[in-house]
GROMACS .gro file of C-alpha atoms in nm:
model
  339
    1UNK     CA    1  -0.900  -0.371   1.167
    2UNK     CA    2  -0.881  -0.302   0.796
    3UNK     CA    3  -0.763  -0.588   0.576
    4UNK     CA    4  -0.563  -0.476   0.279
    5UNK     CA    5  -0.590  -0.670  -0.046
    6UNK     CA    6  -0.250  -0.787  -0.163
    7UNK     CA    7  -0.114  -0.924  -0.488
    8UNK     CA    8   0.197  -1.133  -0.461
    9UNK     CA    9   0.442  -1.084  -0.744
   10UNK     CA   10   0.688  -1.368  -0.773
   11UNK     CA   11   1.044  -1.284  -0.872
   12UNK     CA   12   1.372  -1.467  -0.918
   13UNK     CA   13   1.684  -1.310  -0.767
   14UNK     CA   14   2.016  -1.489  -0.804
   15UNK     CA   15   1.954  -1.853  -0.717
   16UNK     CA   16   1.631  -1.771  -0.533
   17UNK     CA   17   1.303  -1.833  -0.708
   18UNK     CA   18   0.940  -1.785  -0.606
   19UNK     CA   19   1.011  -1.515  -0.352
   20UNK     CA   20   0.838  -1.186  -0.296
   21UNK     CA   21   0.893  -0.877  -0.088
   22UNK     CA   22   0.678  -0.885   0.222
   23UNK     CA   23   0.431  -0.604   0.282
   24UNK     CA   24   0.218  -0.560   0.592
   25UNK     CA   25  -0.108  -0.750   0.560
   26UNK     CA   26  -0.291  -0.522   0.796
   27UNK     CA   27  -0.326  -0.148   0.825
   28UNK     CA   28  -0.291  -0.010   1.173
   29UNK     CA   29  -0.397   0.332   1.292
   30UNK     CA   30  -0.117   0.578   1.332
   31UNK     CA   31  -0.018   0.623   1.691
   32UNK     CA   32   0.213   0.869   1.850
   33UNK     CA   33   0.545   0.731   1.961
   34UNK     CA   34   0.796   0.859   2.206
   35UNK     CA   35   1.081   1.028   2.027
   36UNK     CA   36   1.439   0.950   2.116
   37UNK     CA   37   1.611   1.226   2.306
   38UNK     CA   38   1.878   1.302   2.050
   39UNK     CA   39   2.030   1.645   2.008
   40UNK     CA   40   2.117   1.791   1.670
   41UNK     CA   41   2.472   1.919   1.659
   42UNK     CA   42   2.544   2.251   1.485
   43UNK     CA   43   2.762   2.255   1.177
   44UNK     CA   44   3.132   2.216   1.252
   45UNK     CA   45   3.050   2.126   1.608
   46UNK     CA   46   3.333   1.882   1.641
   47UNK     CA   47   3.675   1.822   1.498
   48UNK     CA   48   3.953   1.570   1.513
   49UNK     CA   49   4.306   1.506   1.404
   50UNK     CA   50   4.448   1.158   1.392
   51UNK     CA   51   4.796   1.011   1.362
   52UNK     CA   52   4.936   0.668   1.437
   53UNK     CA   53   5.003   0.759   1.798
   54UNK     CA   54   4.753   1.028   1.887
   55UNK     CA   55   4.383   1.092   1.853
   56UNK     CA   56   4.231   1.433   1.933
   57UNK     CA   57   3.861   1.470   1.965
   58UNK     CA   58   3.644   1.766   2.061
   59UNK     CA   59   3.283   1.760   2.172
   60UNK     CA   60   3.034   2.034   2.249
   61UNK     CA   61   2.960   1.881   2.588
   62UNK     CA   62   3.137   1.668   2.850
   63UNK     CA   63   3.127   1.293   2.827
   64UNK     CA   64   2.889   1.112   3.054
   65UNK     CA   65   3.017   1.040   3.401
   66UNK     CA   66   2.963   0.670   3.342
   67UNK     CA   67   3.258   0.667   3.101
   68UNK     CA   68   3.490   0.790   3.376
   69UNK     CA   69   3.488   0.465   3.568
   70UNK     CA   70   3.577   0.211   3.307
   71UNK     CA   71   3.894   0.020   3.225
   72UNK     CA   72   3.907  -0.210   2.926
   73UNK     CA   73   4.092  -0.540   2.960
   74UNK     CA   74   4.225  -0.703   2.645
   75UNK     CA   75   4.443  -1.014   2.652
   76UNK     CA   76   4.468  -0.986   3.028
   77UNK     CA   77   4.612  -0.632   3.026
   78UNK     CA   78   4.432  -0.315   3.115
   79UNK     CA   79   4.404  -0.059   2.839
   80UNK     CA   80   4.371   0.296   2.967
   81UNK     CA   81   4.394   0.647   2.839
   82UNK     CA   82   4.393   0.985   3.004
   83UNK     CA   83   4.183   1.278   2.898
   84UNK     CA   84   4.405   1.585   2.885
   85UNK     CA   85   4.256   1.924   2.955
   86UNK     CA   86   3.978   1.794   3.183
   87UNK     CA   87   3.926   1.871   3.548
   88UNK     CA   88   3.938   1.503   3.634
   89UNK     CA   89   4.260   1.301   3.620
   90UNK     CA   90   4.077   0.970   3.618
   91UNK     CA   91   4.181   0.715   3.359
   92UNK     CA   92   3.923   0.618   3.099
   93UNK     CA   93   3.905   0.314   2.869
   94UNK     CA   94   4.081   0.329   2.537
   95UNK     CA   95   3.919   0.299   2.199
   96UNK     CA   96   4.174   0.098   2.008
   97UNK     CA   97   4.210   0.317   1.699
   98UNK     CA   98   4.489   0.160   1.495
   99UNK     CA   99   4.495   0.198   1.121
  100UNK     CA  100   4.446   0.576   1.089
  101UNK     CA  101   4.702   0.736   0.861
  102UNK     CA  102   4.560   1.080   0.782
  103UNK     CA  103   4.695   1.379   0.972
  104UNK     CA  104   4.440   1.628   0.849
  105UNK     CA  105   4.282   1.838   1.120
  106UNK     CA  106   3.958   2.027   1.147
  107UNK     CA  107   3.985   2.357   1.340
  108UNK     CA  108   3.821   2.358   1.680
  109UNK     CA  109   3.586   2.651   1.726
  110UNK     CA  110   3.660   2.895   2.012
  111UNK     CA  111   3.316   2.821   2.154
  112UNK     CA  112   3.405   2.458   2.207
  113UNK     CA  113   3.533   2.502   2.561
  114UNK     CA  114   3.494   2.133   2.645
  115UNK     CA  115   3.746   2.024   2.384
  116UNK     CA  116   3.951   1.729   2.496
  117UNK     CA  117   4.251   1.540   2.365
  118UNK     CA  118   4.285   1.164   2.371
  119UNK     CA  119   4.628   1.004   2.377
  120UNK     CA  120   4.633   0.629   2.374
  121UNK     CA  121   4.873   0.336   2.399
  122UNK     CA  122   4.803  -0.011   2.264
  123UNK     CA  123   4.897  -0.308   2.480
  124UNK     CA  124   4.926  -0.632   2.286
  125UNK     CA  125   4.927  -0.988   2.408
  126UNK     CA  126   5.305  -1.018   2.389
  127UNK     CA  127   5.369  -0.679   2.549
  128UNK     CA  128   5.566  -0.563   2.242
  129UNK     CA  129   5.294  -0.384   2.050
  130UNK     CA  130   5.191  -0.684   1.839
  131UNK     CA  131   4.818  -0.760   1.868
  132UNK     CA  132   4.704  -1.115   1.933
  133UNK     CA  133   4.568  -1.266   1.612
  134UNK     CA  134   4.274  -1.504   1.581
  135UNK     CA  135   4.152  -1.756   1.327
  136UNK     CA  136   3.775  -1.783   1.287
  137UNK     CA  137   3.652  -2.025   1.020
  138UNK     CA  138   3.846  -1.942   0.704
  139UNK     CA  139   3.946  -1.597   0.831
  140UNK     CA  140   4.301  -1.577   0.957
  141UNK     CA  141   4.511  -1.304   1.123
  142UNK     CA  142   4.212  -1.109   1.249
  143UNK     CA  143   4.183  -0.902   1.567
  144UNK     CA  144   3.865  -0.807   1.750
  145UNK     CA  145   3.840  -0.427   1.760
  146UNK     CA  146   3.695  -0.329   2.096
  147UNK     CA  147   3.523   0.008   2.140
  148UNK     CA  148   3.450   0.192   2.464
  149UNK     CA  149   3.081   0.236   2.374
  150UNK     CA  150   2.927  -0.102   2.447
  151UNK     CA  151   2.588  -0.271   2.426
  152UNK     CA  152   2.481  -0.149   2.769
  153UNK     CA  153   2.549   0.211   2.664
  154UNK     CA  154   2.335   0.176   2.353
  155UNK     CA  155   2.060   0.013   2.555
  156UNK     CA  156   2.069   0.301   2.803
  157UNK     CA  157   2.034   0.546   2.513
  158UNK     CA  158   1.738   0.356   2.366
  159UNK     CA  159   1.583   0.262   2.701
  160UNK     CA  160   1.538  -0.100   2.597
  161UNK     CA  161   1.735  -0.424   2.587
  162UNK     CA  162   1.861  -0.559   2.258
  163UNK     CA  163   1.741  -0.909   2.177
  164UNK     CA  164   1.632  -1.138   1.892
  165UNK     CA  165   1.274  -1.258   1.855
  166UNK     CA  166   1.298  -1.557   1.622
  167UNK     CA  167   0.959  -1.641   1.466
  168UNK     CA  168   0.953  -1.987   1.308
  169UNK     CA  169   0.680  -2.197   1.148
  170UNK     CA  170   0.548  -2.336   0.822
  171UNK     CA  171   0.485  -2.121   0.519
  172UNK     CA  172   0.144  -1.961   0.566
  173UNK     CA  173   0.151  -1.988   0.945
  174UNK     CA  174   0.149  -1.608   0.986
  175UNK     CA  175   0.513  -1.536   1.069
  176UNK     CA  176   0.546  -1.219   0.860
  177UNK     CA  177   0.203  -1.094   0.967
  178UNK     CA  178   0.297  -1.138   1.333
  179UNK     CA  179   0.634  -0.971   1.277
  180UNK     CA  180   0.468  -0.662   1.127
  181UNK     CA  181   0.206  -0.644   1.403
  182UNK     CA  182   0.475  -0.688   1.666
  183UNK     CA  183   0.694  -0.419   1.509
  184UNK     CA  184   0.400  -0.179   1.499
  185UNK     CA  185   0.302  -0.253   1.859
  186UNK     CA  186   0.654  -0.197   1.990
  187UNK     CA  187   0.696   0.114   1.777
  188UNK     CA  188   0.381   0.257   1.935
  189UNK     CA  189   0.548   0.207   2.273
  190UNK     CA  190   0.855   0.401   2.161
  191UNK     CA  191   1.075   0.095   2.109
  192UNK     CA  192   1.320   0.055   1.821
  193UNK     CA  193   1.280  -0.266   1.620
  194UNK     CA  194   1.390  -0.410   1.288
  195UNK     CA  195   1.238  -0.702   1.097
  196UNK     CA  196   1.451  -0.957   0.913
  197UNK     CA  197   1.197  -1.131   0.690
  198UNK     CA  198   1.301  -1.455   0.523
  199UNK     CA  199   1.203  -1.347   0.171
  200UNK     CA  200   1.329  -0.992   0.216
  201UNK     CA  201   1.685  -1.096   0.305
  202UNK     CA  202   1.691  -1.314  -0.007
  203UNK     CA  203   1.640  -0.998  -0.213
  204UNK     CA  204   1.989  -0.881  -0.119
  205UNK     CA  205   2.218  -1.036   0.141
  206UNK     CA  206   2.123  -1.395   0.059
  207UNK     CA  207   2.038  -1.359  -0.309
  208UNK     CA  208   2.318  -1.604  -0.397
  209UNK     CA  209   2.154  -1.888  -0.201
  210UNK     CA  210   1.912  -2.147  -0.335
  211UNK     CA  211   1.664  -2.357  -0.138
  212UNK     CA  212   1.884  -2.666  -0.120
  213UNK     CA  213   1.942  -2.793   0.233
  214UNK     CA  214   2.298  -2.658   0.256
  215UNK     CA  215   2.194  -2.317   0.124
  216UNK     CA  216   1.898  -2.299   0.360
  217UNK     CA  217   2.139  -2.366   0.647
  218UNK     CA  218   2.365  -2.085   0.527
  219UNK     CA  219   2.063  -1.857   0.488
  220UNK     CA  220   1.979  -1.911   0.855
  221UNK     CA  221   2.341  -1.869   0.967
  222UNK     CA  222   2.379  -1.534   0.791
  223UNK     CA  223   2.046  -1.408   0.918
  224UNK     CA  224   2.138  -1.515   1.270
  225UNK     CA  225   2.466  -1.323   1.253
  226UNK     CA  226   2.290  -1.009   1.129
  227UNK     CA  227   2.026  -1.046   1.402
  228UNK     CA  228   2.306  -1.072   1.658
  229UNK     CA  229   2.449  -0.739   1.537
  230UNK     CA  230   2.110  -0.572   1.569
  231UNK     CA  231   2.076  -0.704   1.924
  232UNK     CA  232   2.424  -0.580   2.008
  233UNK     CA  233   2.318  -0.238   1.879
  234UNK     CA  234   2.039  -0.241   2.138
  235UNK     CA  235   1.767  -0.302   1.880
  236UNK     CA  236   1.483  -0.550   1.928
  237UNK     CA  237   1.533  -0.762   1.614
  238UNK     CA  238   1.240  -0.965   1.483
  239UNK     CA  239   1.351  -1.247   1.251
  240UNK     CA  240   1.066  -1.425   1.071
  241UNK     CA  241   1.179  -1.728   0.874
  242UNK     CA  242   1.054  -2.082   0.820
  243UNK     CA  243   1.396  -2.199   0.950
  244UNK     CA  244   1.286  -2.565   0.930
  245UNK     CA  245   1.589  -2.729   1.090
  246UNK     CA  246   1.630  -2.737   1.466
  247UNK     CA  247   2.010  -2.751   1.445
  248UNK     CA  248   2.035  -2.416   1.263
  249UNK     CA  249   1.790  -2.245   1.498
  250UNK     CA  250   1.985  -2.370   1.799
  251UNK     CA  251   2.307  -2.243   1.641
  252UNK     CA  252   2.152  -1.895   1.615
  253UNK     CA  253   2.045  -1.915   1.977
  254UNK     CA  254   2.403  -1.996   2.076
  255UNK     CA  255   2.525  -1.671   1.917
  256UNK     CA  256   2.355  -1.461   2.184
  257UNK     CA  257   2.374  -1.430   2.558
  258UNK     CA  258   2.135  -1.646   2.755
  259UNK     CA  259   1.786  -1.503   2.743
  260UNK     CA  260   1.850  -1.273   2.446
  261UNK     CA  261   1.718  -1.525   2.190
  262UNK     CA  262   1.341  -1.557   2.215
  263UNK     CA  263   1.197  -1.831   1.996
  264UNK     CA  264   0.835  -1.789   1.891
  265UNK     CA  265   0.678  -2.100   1.735
  266UNK     CA  266   0.378  -2.044   1.510
  267UNK     CA  267   0.215  -2.380   1.581
  268UNK     CA  268  -0.035  -2.390   1.295
  269UNK     CA  269  -0.123  -2.728   1.137
  270UNK     CA  270  -0.009  -2.802   0.783
  271UNK     CA  271  -0.363  -2.835   0.648
  272UNK     CA  272  -0.449  -2.488   0.776
  273UNK     CA  273  -0.137  -2.334   0.622
  274UNK     CA  274  -0.204  -2.512   0.294
  275UNK     CA  275  -0.565  -2.394   0.292
  276UNK     CA  276  -0.444  -2.038   0.334
  277UNK     CA  277  -0.161  -2.068   0.078
  278UNK     CA  278  -0.123  -1.687   0.053
  279UNK     CA  279   0.157  -1.707  -0.205
  280UNK     CA  280   0.029  -2.006  -0.399
  281UNK     CA  281   0.342  -2.203  -0.314
  282UNK     CA  282   0.170  -2.514  -0.176
  283UNK     CA  283  -0.023  -2.548  -0.502
  284UNK     CA  284   0.300  -2.524  -0.700
  285UNK     CA  285   0.471  -2.775  -0.470
  286UNK     CA  286   0.184  -3.025  -0.498
  287UNK     CA  287   0.206  -2.990  -0.875
  288UNK     CA  288   0.576  -3.074  -0.862
  289UNK     CA  289   0.683  -2.730  -0.983
  290UNK     CA  290   0.870  -2.653  -0.659
  291UNK     CA  291   1.102  -2.914  -0.514
  292UNK     CA  292   1.209  -2.938  -0.150
  293UNK     CA  293   0.917  -2.734  -0.017
  294UNK     CA  294   0.883  -2.745   0.362
  295UNK     CA  295   0.582  -2.947   0.471
  296UNK     CA  296   0.537  -3.115   0.131
  297UNK     CA  297   0.860  -3.291   0.038
  298UNK     CA  298   1.098  -3.142   0.294
  299UNK     CA  299   1.060  -3.178   0.672
  300UNK     CA  300   0.990  -2.915   0.934
  301UNK     CA  301   1.138  -2.986   1.275
  302UNK     CA  302   0.915  -2.823   1.540
  303UNK     CA  303   1.093  -2.647   1.829
  304UNK     CA  304   1.109  -2.834   2.157
  305UNK     CA  305   1.192  -2.552   2.397
  306UNK     CA  306   1.039  -2.236   2.250
  307UNK     CA  307   0.990  -1.945   2.486
  308UNK     CA  308   0.653  -1.869   2.326
  309UNK     CA  309   0.414  -2.099   2.137
  310UNK     CA  310   0.127  -1.939   1.945
  311UNK     CA  311  -0.145  -2.177   1.828
  312UNK     CA  312  -0.507  -2.178   1.725
  313UNK     CA  313  -0.765  -2.149   2.001
  314UNK     CA  314  -1.023  -2.420   1.935
  315UNK     CA  315  -0.970  -2.387   1.563
  316UNK     CA  316  -0.997  -2.007   1.572
  317UNK     CA  317  -0.693  -1.790   1.505
  318UNK     CA  318  -0.642  -1.483   1.719
  319UNK     CA  319  -0.589  -1.152   1.545
  320UNK     CA  320  -0.231  -1.043   1.469
  321UNK     CA  321  -0.264  -0.767   1.730
  322UNK     CA  322  -0.367  -1.018   1.997
  323UNK     CA  323  -0.077  -1.246   1.911
  324UNK     CA  324   0.165  -0.953   1.913
  325UNK     CA  325   0.037  -0.850   2.257
  326UNK     CA  326   0.132  -1.194   2.391
  327UNK     CA  327   0.490  -1.143   2.276
  328UNK     CA  328   0.501  -0.784   2.402
  329UNK     CA  329   0.376  -0.897   2.743
  330UNK     CA  330   0.656  -1.152   2.755
  331UNK     CA  331   0.915  -0.884   2.667
  332UNK     CA  332   0.775  -0.651   2.931
  333UNK     CA  333   0.776  -0.921   3.198
  334UNK     CA  334   1.135  -1.016   3.119
  335UNK     CA  335   1.255  -0.654   3.130
  336UNK     CA  336   1.337  -0.603   2.763
  337UNK     CA  337   1.130  -0.286   2.731
  338UNK     CA  338   1.351  -0.088   2.968
  339UNK     CA  339   1.724  -0.042   3.003
   0.00000   0.00000   0.00000
């Protein structure tokens, strides 16, 4: 292992202060990874024309047979459409495509012999064409837009199961280092991952949040929602945040299906984290220059039911690769590394 020397540059973005963009702390040898089996489409390989009542789509190849056996149920009513011009007369699930107004069309090439037309009908909750509205939080009159390509389809494409690996622990416990090692290890196995690092998300999405208790709760909520989207996309999402409050972590867990939220607790004592102090934040907190710092003048609530607990072995810390292997073994055992 080659240890890279790092310099941490502190910046202030929005209401966030004393944050830095995480870089990998360890260099890993390049390894070959399995490439996804995606095909590049030729120019002008597909076309479509859309109106309020009709959608026409052309593809260079037939749809997978798996699509031919589905019916989508919304508000208790089955939504179906029929593919015209195909050999099969089976009904397929609709992709609810309201809101298109353009009637421009792209010519279909003569070579596109598998061109198909999609005609759809929307069934609303009242049976009169009016969709059933919902109110979520402060958002009113919203409707969930259901698509025929679902999580299981994306997982089949990626040959993995989407999930969230939530790494929590004190500052300096090694969360970001583990996340990078874990991402590299899974990448080497041909698995698609994305890391949501606590400081990194405060450079953009959460730049308007401070480190007050209410803002820290909102920081975790937003990150949890983004992690949920990644998991729904079939990606193995690695979220590494202090996330000091048990209530917020449990709320993130509740966003996902059972088993898809994997909590990893970096159980490293405070005195060890403070001795490391890689960003110099403990020193600033002890000097009173940072208020509400976790472990100094703000509490950390340890997880009670983590799926994985990583701790020192007789005072000796395992290497990031060894710790990542523990998590990867868990994922493999639970079936997350295959569709």
